[in-house]
JSON list of C-alpha atoms in Angstrom, two decimals:
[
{"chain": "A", "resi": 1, "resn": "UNK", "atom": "CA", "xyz": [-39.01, -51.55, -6.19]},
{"chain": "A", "resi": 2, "resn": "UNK", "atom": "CA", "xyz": [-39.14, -54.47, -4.54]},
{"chain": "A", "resi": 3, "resn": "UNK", "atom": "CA", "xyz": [-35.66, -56.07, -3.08]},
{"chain": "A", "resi": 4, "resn": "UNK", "atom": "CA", "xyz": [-33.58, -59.42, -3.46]},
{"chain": "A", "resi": 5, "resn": "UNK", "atom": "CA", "xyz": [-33.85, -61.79, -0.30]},
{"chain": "A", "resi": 6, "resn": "UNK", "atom": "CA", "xyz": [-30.78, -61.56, 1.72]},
{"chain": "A", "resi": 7, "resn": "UNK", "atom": "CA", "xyz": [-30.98, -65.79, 2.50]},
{"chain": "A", "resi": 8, "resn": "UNK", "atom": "CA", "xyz": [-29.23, -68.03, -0.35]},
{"chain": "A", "resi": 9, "resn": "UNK", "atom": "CA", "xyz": [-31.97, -69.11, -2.11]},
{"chain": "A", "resi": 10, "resn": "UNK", "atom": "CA", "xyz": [-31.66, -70.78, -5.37]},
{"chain": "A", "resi": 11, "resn": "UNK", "atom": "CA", "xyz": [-31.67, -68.43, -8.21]},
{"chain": "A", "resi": 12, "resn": "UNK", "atom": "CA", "xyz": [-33.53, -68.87, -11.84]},
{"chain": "A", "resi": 13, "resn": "UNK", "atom": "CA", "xyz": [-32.86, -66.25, -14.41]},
{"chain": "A", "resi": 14, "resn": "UNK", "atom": "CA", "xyz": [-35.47, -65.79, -17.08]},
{"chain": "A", "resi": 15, "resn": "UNK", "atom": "CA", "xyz": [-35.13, -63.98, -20.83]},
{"chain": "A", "resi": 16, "resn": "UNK", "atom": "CA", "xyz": [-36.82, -60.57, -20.62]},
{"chain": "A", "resi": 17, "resn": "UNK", "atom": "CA", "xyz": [-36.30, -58.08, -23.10]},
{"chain": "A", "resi": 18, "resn": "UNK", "atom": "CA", "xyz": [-33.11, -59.56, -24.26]},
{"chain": "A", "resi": 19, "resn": "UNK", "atom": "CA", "xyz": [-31.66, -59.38, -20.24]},
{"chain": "A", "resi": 20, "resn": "UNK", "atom": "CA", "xyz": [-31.65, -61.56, -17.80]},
{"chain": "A", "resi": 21, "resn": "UNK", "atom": "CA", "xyz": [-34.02, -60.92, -14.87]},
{"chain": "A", "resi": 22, "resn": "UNK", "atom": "CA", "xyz": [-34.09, -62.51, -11.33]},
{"chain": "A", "resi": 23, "resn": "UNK", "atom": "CA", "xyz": [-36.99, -64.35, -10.74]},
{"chain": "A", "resi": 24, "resn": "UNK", "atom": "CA", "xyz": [-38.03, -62.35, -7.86]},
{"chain": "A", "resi": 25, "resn": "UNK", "atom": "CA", "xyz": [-37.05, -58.87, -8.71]},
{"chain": "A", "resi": 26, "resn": "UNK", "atom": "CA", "xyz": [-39.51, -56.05, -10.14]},
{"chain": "A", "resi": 27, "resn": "UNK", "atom": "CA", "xyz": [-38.34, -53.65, -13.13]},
{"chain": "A", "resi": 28, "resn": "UNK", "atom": "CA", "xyz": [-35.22, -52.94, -13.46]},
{"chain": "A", "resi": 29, "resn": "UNK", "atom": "CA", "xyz": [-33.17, -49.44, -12.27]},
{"chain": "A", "resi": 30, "resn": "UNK", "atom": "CA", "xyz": [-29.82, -50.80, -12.23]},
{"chain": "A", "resi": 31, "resn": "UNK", "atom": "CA", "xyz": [-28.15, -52.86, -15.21]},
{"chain": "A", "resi": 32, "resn": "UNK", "atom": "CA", "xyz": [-24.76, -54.94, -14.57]},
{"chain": "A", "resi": 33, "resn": "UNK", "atom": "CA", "xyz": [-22.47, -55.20, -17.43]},
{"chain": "A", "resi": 34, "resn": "UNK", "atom": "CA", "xyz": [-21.41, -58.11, -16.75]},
{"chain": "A", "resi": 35, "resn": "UNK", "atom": "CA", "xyz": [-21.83, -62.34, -16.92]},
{"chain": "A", "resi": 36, "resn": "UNK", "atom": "CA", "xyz": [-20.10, -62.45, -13.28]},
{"chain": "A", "resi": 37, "resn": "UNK", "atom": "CA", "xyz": [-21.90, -65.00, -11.03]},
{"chain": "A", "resi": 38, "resn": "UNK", "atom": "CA", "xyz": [-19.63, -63.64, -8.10]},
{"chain": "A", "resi": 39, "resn": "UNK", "atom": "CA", "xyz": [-20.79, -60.16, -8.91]},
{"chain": "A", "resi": 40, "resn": "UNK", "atom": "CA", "xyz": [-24.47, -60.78, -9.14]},
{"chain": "A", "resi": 41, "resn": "UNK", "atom": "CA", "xyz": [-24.39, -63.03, -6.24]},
{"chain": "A", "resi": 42, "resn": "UNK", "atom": "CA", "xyz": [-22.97, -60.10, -4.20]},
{"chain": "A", "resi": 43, "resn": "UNK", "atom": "CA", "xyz": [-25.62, -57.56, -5.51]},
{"chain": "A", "resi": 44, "resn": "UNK", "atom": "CA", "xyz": [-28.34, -59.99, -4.99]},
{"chain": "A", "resi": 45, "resn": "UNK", "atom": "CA", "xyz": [-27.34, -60.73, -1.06]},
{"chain": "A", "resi": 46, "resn": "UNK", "atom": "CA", "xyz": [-26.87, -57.02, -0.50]},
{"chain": "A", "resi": 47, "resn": "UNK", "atom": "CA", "xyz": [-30.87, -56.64, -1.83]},
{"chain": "A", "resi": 48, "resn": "UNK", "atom": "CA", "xyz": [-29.88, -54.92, -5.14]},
{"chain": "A", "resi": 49, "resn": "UNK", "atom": "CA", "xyz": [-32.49, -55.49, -7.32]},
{"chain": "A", "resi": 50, "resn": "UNK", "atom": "CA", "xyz": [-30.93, -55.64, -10.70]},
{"chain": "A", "resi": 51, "resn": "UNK", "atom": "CA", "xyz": [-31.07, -57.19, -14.31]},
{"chain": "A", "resi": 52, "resn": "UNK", "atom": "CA", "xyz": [-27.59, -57.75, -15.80]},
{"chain": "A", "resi": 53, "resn": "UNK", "atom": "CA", "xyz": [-26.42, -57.33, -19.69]},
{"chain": "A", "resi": 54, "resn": "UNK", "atom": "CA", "xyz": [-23.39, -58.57, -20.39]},
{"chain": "A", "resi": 55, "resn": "UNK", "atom": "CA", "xyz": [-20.75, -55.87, -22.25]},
{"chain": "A", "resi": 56, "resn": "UNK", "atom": "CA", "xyz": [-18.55, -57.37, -25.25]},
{"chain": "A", "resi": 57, "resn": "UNK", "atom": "CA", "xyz": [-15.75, -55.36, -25.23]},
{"chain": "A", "resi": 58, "resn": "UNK", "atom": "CA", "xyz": [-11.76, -55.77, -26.73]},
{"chain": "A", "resi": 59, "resn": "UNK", "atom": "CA", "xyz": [-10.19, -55.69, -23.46]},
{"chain": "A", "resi": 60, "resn": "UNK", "atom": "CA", "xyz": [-6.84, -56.54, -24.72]},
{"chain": "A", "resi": 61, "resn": "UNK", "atom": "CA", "xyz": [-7.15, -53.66, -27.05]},
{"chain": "A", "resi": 62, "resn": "UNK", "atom": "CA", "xyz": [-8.23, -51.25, -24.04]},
{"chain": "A", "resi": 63, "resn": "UNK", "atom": "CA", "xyz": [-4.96, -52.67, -21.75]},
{"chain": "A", "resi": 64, "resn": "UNK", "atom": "CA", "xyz": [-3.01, -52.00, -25.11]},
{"chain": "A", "resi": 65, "resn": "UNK", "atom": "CA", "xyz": [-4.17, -48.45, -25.15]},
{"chain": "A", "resi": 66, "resn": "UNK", "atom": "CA", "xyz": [-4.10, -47.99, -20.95]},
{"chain": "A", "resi": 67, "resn": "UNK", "atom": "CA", "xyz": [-0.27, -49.32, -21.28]},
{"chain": "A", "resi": 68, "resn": "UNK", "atom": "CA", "xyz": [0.81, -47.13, -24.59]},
{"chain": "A", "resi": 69, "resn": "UNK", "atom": "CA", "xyz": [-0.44, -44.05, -22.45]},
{"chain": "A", "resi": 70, "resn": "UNK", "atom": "CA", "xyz": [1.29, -44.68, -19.26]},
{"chain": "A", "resi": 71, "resn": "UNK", "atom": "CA", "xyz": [-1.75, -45.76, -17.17]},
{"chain": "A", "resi": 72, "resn": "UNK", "atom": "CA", "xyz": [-1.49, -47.03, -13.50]},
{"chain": "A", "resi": 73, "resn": "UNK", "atom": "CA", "xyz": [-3.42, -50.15, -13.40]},
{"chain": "A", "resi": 74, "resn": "UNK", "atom": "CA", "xyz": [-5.91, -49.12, -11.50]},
{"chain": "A", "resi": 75, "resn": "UNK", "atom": "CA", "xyz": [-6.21, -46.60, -14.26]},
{"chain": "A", "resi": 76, "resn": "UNK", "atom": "CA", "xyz": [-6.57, -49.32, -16.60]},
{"chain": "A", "resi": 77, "resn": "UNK", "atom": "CA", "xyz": [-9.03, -51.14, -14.95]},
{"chain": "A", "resi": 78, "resn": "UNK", "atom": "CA", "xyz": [-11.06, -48.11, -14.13]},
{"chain": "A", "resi": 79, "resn": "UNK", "atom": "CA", "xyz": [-11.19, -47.39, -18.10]},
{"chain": "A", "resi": 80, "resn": "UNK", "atom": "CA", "xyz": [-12.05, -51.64, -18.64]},
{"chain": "A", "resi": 81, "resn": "UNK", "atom": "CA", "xyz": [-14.86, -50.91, -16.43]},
{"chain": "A", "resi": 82, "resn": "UNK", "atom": "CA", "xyz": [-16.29, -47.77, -17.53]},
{"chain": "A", "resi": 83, "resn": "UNK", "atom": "CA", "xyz": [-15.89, -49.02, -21.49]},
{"chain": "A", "resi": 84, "resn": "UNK", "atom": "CA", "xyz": [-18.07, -51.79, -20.37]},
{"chain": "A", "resi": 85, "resn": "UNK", "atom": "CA", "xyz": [-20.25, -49.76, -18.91]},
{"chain": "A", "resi": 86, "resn": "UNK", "atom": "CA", "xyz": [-21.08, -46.91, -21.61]},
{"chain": "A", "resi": 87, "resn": "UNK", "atom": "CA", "xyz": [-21.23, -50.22, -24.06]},
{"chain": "A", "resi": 88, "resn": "UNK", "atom": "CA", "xyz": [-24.39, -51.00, -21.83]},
{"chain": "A", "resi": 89, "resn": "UNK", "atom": "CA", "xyz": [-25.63, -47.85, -21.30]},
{"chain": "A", "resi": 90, "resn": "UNK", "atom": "CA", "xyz": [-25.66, -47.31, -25.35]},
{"chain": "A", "resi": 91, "resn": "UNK", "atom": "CA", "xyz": [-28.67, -49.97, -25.45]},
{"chain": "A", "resi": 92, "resn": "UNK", "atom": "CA", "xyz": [-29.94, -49.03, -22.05]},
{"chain": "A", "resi": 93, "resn": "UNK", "atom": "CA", "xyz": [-30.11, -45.40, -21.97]},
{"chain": "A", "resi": 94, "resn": "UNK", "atom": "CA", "xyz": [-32.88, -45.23, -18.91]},
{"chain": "A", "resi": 95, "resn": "UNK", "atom": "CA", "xyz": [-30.97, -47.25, -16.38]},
{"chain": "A", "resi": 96, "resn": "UNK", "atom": "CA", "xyz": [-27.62, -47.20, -14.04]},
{"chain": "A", "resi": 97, "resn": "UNK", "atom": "CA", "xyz": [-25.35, -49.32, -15.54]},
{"chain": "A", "resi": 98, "resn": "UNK", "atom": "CA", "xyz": [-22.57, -50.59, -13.81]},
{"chain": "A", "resi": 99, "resn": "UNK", "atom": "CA", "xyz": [-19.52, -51.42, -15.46]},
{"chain": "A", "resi": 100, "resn": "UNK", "atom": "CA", "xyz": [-16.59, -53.62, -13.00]},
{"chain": "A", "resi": 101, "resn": "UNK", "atom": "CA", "xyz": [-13.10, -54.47, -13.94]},
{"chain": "A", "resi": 102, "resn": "UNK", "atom": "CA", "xyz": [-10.38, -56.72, -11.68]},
{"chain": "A", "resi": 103, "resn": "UNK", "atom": "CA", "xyz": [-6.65, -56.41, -12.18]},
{"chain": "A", "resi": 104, "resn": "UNK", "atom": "CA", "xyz": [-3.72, -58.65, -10.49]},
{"chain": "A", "resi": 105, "resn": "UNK", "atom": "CA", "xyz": [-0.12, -56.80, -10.12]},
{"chain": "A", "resi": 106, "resn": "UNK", "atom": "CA", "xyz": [2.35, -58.68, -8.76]},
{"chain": "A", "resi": 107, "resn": "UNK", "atom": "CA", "xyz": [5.97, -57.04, -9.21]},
{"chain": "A", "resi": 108, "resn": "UNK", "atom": "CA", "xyz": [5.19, -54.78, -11.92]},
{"chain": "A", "resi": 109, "resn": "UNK", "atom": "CA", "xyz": [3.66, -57.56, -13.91]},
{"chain": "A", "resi": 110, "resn": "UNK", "atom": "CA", "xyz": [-0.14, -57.56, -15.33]},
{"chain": "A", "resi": 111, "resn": "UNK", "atom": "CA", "xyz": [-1.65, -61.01, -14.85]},
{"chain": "A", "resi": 112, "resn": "UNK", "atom": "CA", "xyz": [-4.51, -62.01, -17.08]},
{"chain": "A", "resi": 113, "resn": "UNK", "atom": "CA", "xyz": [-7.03, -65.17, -16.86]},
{"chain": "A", "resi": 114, "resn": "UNK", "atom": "CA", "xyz": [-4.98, -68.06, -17.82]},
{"chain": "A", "resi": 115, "resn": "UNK", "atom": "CA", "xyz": [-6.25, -69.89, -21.02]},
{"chain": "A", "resi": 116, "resn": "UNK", "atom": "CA", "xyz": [-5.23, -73.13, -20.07]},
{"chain": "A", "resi": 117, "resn": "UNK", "atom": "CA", "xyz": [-4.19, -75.70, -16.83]},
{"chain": "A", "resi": 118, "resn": "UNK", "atom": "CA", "xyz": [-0.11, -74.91, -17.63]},
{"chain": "A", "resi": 119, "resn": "UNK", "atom": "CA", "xyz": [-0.87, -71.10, -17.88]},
{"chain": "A", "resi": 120, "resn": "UNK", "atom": "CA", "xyz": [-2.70, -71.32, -14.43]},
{"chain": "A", "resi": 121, "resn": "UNK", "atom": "CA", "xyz": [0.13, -73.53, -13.15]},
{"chain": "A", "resi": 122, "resn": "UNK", "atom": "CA", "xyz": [2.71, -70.61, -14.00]},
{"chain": "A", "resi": 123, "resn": "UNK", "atom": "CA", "xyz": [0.41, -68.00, -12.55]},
{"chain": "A", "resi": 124, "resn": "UNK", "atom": "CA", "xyz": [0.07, -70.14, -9.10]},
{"chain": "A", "resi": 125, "resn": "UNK", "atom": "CA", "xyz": [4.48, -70.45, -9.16]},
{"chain": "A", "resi": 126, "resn": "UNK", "atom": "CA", "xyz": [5.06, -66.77, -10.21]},
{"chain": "A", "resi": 127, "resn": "UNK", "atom": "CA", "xyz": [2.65, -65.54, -7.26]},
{"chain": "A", "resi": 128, "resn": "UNK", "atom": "CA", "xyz": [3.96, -68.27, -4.75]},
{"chain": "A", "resi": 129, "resn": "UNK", "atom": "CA", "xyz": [5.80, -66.99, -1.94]},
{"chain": "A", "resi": 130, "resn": "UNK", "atom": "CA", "xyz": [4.41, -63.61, -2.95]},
{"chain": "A", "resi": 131, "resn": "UNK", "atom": "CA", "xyz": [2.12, -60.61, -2.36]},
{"chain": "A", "resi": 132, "resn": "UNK", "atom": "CA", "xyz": [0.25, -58.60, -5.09]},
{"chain": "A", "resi": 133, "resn": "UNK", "atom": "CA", "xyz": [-2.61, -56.67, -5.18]},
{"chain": "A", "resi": 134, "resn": "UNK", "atom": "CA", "xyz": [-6.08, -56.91, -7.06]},
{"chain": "A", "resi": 135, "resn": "UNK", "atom": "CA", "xyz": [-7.56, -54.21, -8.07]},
{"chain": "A", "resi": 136, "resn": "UNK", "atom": "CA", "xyz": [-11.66, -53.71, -8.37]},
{"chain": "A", "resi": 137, "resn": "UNK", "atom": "CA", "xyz": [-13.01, -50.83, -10.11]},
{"chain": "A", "resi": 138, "resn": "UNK", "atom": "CA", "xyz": [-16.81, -50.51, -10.69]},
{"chain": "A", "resi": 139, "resn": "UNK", "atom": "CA", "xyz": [-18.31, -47.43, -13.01]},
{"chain": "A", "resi": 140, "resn": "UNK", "atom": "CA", "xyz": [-22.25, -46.09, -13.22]},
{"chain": "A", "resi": 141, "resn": "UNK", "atom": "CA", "xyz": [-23.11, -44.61, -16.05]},
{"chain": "A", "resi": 142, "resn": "UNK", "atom": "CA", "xyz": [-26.62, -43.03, -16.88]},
{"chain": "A", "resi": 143, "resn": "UNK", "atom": "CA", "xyz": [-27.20, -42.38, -20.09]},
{"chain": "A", "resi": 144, "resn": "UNK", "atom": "CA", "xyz": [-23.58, -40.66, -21.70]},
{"chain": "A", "resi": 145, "resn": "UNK", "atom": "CA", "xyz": [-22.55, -39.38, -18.60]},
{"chain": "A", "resi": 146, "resn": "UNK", "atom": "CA", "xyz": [-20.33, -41.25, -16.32]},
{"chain": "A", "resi": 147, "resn": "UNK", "atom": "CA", "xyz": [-22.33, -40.33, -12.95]},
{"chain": "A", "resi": 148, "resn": "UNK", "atom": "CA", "xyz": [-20.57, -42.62, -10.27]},
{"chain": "A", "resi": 149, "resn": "UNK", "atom": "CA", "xyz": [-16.27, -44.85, -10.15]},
{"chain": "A", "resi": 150, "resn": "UNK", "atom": "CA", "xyz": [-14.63, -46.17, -7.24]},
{"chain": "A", "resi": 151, "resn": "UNK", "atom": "CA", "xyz": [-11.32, -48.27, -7.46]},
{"chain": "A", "resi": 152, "resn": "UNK", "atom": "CA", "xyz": [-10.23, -50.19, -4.03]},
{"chain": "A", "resi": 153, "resn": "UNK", "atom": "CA", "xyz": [-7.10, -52.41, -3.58]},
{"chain": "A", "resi": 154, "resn": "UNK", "atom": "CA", "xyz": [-6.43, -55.28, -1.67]},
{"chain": "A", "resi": 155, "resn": "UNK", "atom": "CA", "xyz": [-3.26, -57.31, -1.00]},
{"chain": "A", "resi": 156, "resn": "UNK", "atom": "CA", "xyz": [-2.39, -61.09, -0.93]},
{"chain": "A", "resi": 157, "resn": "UNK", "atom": "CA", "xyz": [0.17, -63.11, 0.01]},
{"chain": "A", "resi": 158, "resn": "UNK", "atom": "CA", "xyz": [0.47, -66.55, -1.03]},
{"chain": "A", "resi": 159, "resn": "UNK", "atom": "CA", "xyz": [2.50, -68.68, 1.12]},
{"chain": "A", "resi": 160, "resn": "UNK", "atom": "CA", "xyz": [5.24, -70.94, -0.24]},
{"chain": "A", "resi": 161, "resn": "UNK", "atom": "CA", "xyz": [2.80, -73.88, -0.76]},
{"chain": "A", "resi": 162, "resn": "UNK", "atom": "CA", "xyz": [4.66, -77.21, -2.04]},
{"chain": "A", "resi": 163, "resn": "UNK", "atom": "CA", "xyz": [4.57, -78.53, -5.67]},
{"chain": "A", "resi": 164, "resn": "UNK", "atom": "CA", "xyz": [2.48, -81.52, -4.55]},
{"chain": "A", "resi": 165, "resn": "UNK", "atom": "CA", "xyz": [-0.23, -79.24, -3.32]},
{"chain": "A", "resi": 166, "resn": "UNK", "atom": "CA", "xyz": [0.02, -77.05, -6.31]},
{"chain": "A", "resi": 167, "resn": "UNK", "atom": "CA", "xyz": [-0.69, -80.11, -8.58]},
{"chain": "A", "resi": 168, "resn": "UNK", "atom": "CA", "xyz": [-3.06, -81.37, -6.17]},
{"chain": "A", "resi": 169, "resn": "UNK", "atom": "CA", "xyz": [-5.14, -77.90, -5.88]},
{"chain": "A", "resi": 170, "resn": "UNK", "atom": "CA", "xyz": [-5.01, -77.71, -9.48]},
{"chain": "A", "resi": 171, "resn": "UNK", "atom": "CA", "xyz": [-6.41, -81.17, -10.52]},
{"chain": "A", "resi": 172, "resn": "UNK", "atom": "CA", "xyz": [-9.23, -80.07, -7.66]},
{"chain": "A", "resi": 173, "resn": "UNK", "atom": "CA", "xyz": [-10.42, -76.98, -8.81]},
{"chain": "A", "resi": 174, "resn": "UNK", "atom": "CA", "xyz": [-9.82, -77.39, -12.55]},
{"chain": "A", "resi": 175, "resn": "UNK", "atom": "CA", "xyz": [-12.77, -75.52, -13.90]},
{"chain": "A", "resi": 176, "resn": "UNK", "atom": "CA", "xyz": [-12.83, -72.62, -11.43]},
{"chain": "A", "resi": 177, "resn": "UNK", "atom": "CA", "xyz": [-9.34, -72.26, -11.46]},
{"chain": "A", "resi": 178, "resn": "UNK", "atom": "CA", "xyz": [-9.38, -70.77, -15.19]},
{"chain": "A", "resi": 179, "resn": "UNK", "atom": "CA", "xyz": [-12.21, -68.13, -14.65]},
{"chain": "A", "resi": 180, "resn": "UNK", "atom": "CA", "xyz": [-10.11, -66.32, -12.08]},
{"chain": "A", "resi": 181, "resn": "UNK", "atom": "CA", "xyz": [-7.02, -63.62, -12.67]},
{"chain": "A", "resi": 182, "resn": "UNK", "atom": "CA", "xyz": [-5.43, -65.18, -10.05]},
{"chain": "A", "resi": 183, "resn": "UNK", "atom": "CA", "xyz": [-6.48, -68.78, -10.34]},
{"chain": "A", "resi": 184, "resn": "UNK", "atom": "CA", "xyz": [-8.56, -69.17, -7.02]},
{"chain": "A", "resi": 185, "resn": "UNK", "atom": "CA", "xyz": [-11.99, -68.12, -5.75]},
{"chain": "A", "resi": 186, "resn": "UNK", "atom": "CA", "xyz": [-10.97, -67.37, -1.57]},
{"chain": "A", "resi": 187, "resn": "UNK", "atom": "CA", "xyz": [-14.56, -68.49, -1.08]},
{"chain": "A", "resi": 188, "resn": "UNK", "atom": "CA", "xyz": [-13.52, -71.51, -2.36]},
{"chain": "A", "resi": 189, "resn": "UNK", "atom": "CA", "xyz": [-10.64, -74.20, -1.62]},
{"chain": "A", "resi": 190, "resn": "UNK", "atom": "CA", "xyz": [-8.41, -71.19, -2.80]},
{"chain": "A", "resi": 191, "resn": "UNK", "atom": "CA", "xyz": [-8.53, -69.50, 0.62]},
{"chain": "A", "resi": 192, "resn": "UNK", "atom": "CA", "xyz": [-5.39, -72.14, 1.34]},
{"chain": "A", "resi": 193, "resn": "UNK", "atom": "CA", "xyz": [-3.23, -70.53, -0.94]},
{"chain": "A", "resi": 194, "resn": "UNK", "atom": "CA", "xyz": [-2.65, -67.76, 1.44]},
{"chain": "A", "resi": 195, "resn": "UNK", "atom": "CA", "xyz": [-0.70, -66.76, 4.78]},
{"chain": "A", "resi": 196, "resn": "UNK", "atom": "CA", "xyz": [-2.25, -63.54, 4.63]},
{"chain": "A", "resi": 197, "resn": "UNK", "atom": "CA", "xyz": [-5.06, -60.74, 2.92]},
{"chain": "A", "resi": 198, "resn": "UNK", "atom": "CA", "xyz": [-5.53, -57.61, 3.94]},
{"chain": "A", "resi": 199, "resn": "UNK", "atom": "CA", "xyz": [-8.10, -55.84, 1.69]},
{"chain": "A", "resi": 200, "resn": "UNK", "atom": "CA", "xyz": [-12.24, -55.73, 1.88]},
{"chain": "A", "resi": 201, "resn": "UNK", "atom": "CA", "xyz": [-13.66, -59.24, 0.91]},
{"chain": "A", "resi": 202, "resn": "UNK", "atom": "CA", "xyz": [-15.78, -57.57, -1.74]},
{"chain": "A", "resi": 203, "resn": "UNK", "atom": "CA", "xyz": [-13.01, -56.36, -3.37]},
{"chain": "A", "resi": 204, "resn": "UNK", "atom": "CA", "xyz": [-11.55, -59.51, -3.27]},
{"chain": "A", "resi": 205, "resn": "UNK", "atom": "CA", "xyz": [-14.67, -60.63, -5.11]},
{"chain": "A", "resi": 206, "resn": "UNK", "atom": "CA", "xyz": [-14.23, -58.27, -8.01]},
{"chain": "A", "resi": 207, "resn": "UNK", "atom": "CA", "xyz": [-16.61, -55.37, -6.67]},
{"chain": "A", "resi": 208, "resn": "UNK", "atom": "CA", "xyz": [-16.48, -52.01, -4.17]},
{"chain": "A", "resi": 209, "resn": "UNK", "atom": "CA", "xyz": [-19.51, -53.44, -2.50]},
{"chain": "A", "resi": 210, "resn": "UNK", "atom": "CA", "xyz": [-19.94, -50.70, 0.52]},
{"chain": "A", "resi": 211, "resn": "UNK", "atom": "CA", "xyz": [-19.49, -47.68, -1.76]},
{"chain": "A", "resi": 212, "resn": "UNK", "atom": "CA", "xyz": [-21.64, -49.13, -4.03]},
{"chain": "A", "resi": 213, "resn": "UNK", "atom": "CA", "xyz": [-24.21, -49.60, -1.79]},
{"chain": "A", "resi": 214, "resn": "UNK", "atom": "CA", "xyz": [-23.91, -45.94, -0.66]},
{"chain": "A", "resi": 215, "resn": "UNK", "atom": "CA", "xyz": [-24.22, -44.77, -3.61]},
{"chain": "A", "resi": 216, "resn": "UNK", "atom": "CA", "xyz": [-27.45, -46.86, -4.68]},
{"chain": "A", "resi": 217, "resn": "UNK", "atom": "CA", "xyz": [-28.75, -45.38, -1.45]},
{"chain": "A", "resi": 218, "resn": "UNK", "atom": "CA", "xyz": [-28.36, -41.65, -2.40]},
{"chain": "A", "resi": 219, "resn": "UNK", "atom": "CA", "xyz": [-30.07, -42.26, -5.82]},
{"chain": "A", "resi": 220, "resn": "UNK", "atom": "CA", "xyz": [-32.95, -44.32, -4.00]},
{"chain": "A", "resi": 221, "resn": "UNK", "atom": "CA", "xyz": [-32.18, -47.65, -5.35]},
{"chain": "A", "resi": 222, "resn": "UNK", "atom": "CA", "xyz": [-31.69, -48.81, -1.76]},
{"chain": "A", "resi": 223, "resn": "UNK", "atom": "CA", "xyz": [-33.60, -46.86, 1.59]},
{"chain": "A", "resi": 224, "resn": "UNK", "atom": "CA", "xyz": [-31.81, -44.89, 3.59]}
]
């Protein structure tokens, strides 16, 4: 199998089979359930070779279920992920398919991706001043059998940033700002949010990148 360059190169996607291939990678082993740029860009630099398949699942219907049975939320976000996966692995019974979920908690309180500018706003003020945790969860399954799940946490605290800079970061990163749980990318101009992270970058990122990779290793997906 051959592997994904580990430079930044500039990435085309092509239609093949009804995935999406990189341009540069051979057949695929390992499927990605997912649309998530951040997520495929972190597979790609660690030399994953991968196609990805995007799951359409009822997520508020799964977080309705997770809550009704008493789930922790990294519970819930362990169940988002592996949904998404076996959704995947349905169509793609030959492959790894890896299903990923992100959750913010901030004080007992789910936060979801805001829907508008004035949702993200309140997101930004309830977090201010704050620390909560994300949590990544990632799921392989081959076939019907769920065959590999990690869940890692990392915590953030936001310092008490001003209203003018909250407006300010807002009308800056208006389009990025809504595809995030927590309304920033800390790649990104949303790195000034914070007085403080402790927690893997990768899980920051939305994915348990080491383990991951350890795992791929052990199937041979990756060499030793």
């Amino acid at each position: 199998m051959s592997s994904a360059r580990y430079s930044d190169p500039l990435w085309t996607t092509r239609a093949w089979r009804g995935l999406h291939v990189s341009a540069d990678v051979g057949p695929a082993h390992v499927v990605l359930a997912s649309s998530s740029e951040a997520r495929q860009a972190m597979l790609r630099r660690a030399g994953v070779s991968f196609v990805y398949d995007p799951a359409a699942i009822d997520e508020d219907a799964v977080r309705l279920q997770a809550e009704a049975a008493g789930m922790s939320v990294a519970a819930t976000a362990l169940a988002l992920a592996e949904a998404k996966a076996r959704t995947v692995a349905a169509r793609q019974a030959d492959a790894l398919v890896l299903g990923a979920d992100q959750m913010l908690s901030c004080r007992g309180r789910i936060f979801t991706k805001p829907d508008d500018l004035d949702a993200a706003e309140a997101t930004l003020r309830a977090l201010r001043g704050r620390t909560h945790r994300l949590i990544s969860a990632a799921v392989i399954v081959r076939g019907k059998a769920m065959v590999w799940s990690r869940v890692e946490t990392a915590r953030l605290t936001m310092r008490s940033f001003s209203d003018a800079f909250l407006h300010q970061y807002l009308a800056e990163t208006a389009a990025g700002a809504l595809s995030s749980v927590g309304v920033y990318r800390v790649e990104g101009a949303g790195i000034q949010l914070f007085s403080d992270i402790d927690g893997d970058h990768s899980t920051i990122l939305g994915l348990p990148l080491l383990p991951l990779l350890a795992f791929f290793r052990s199937e041979g997906i990756l060499p030793q």
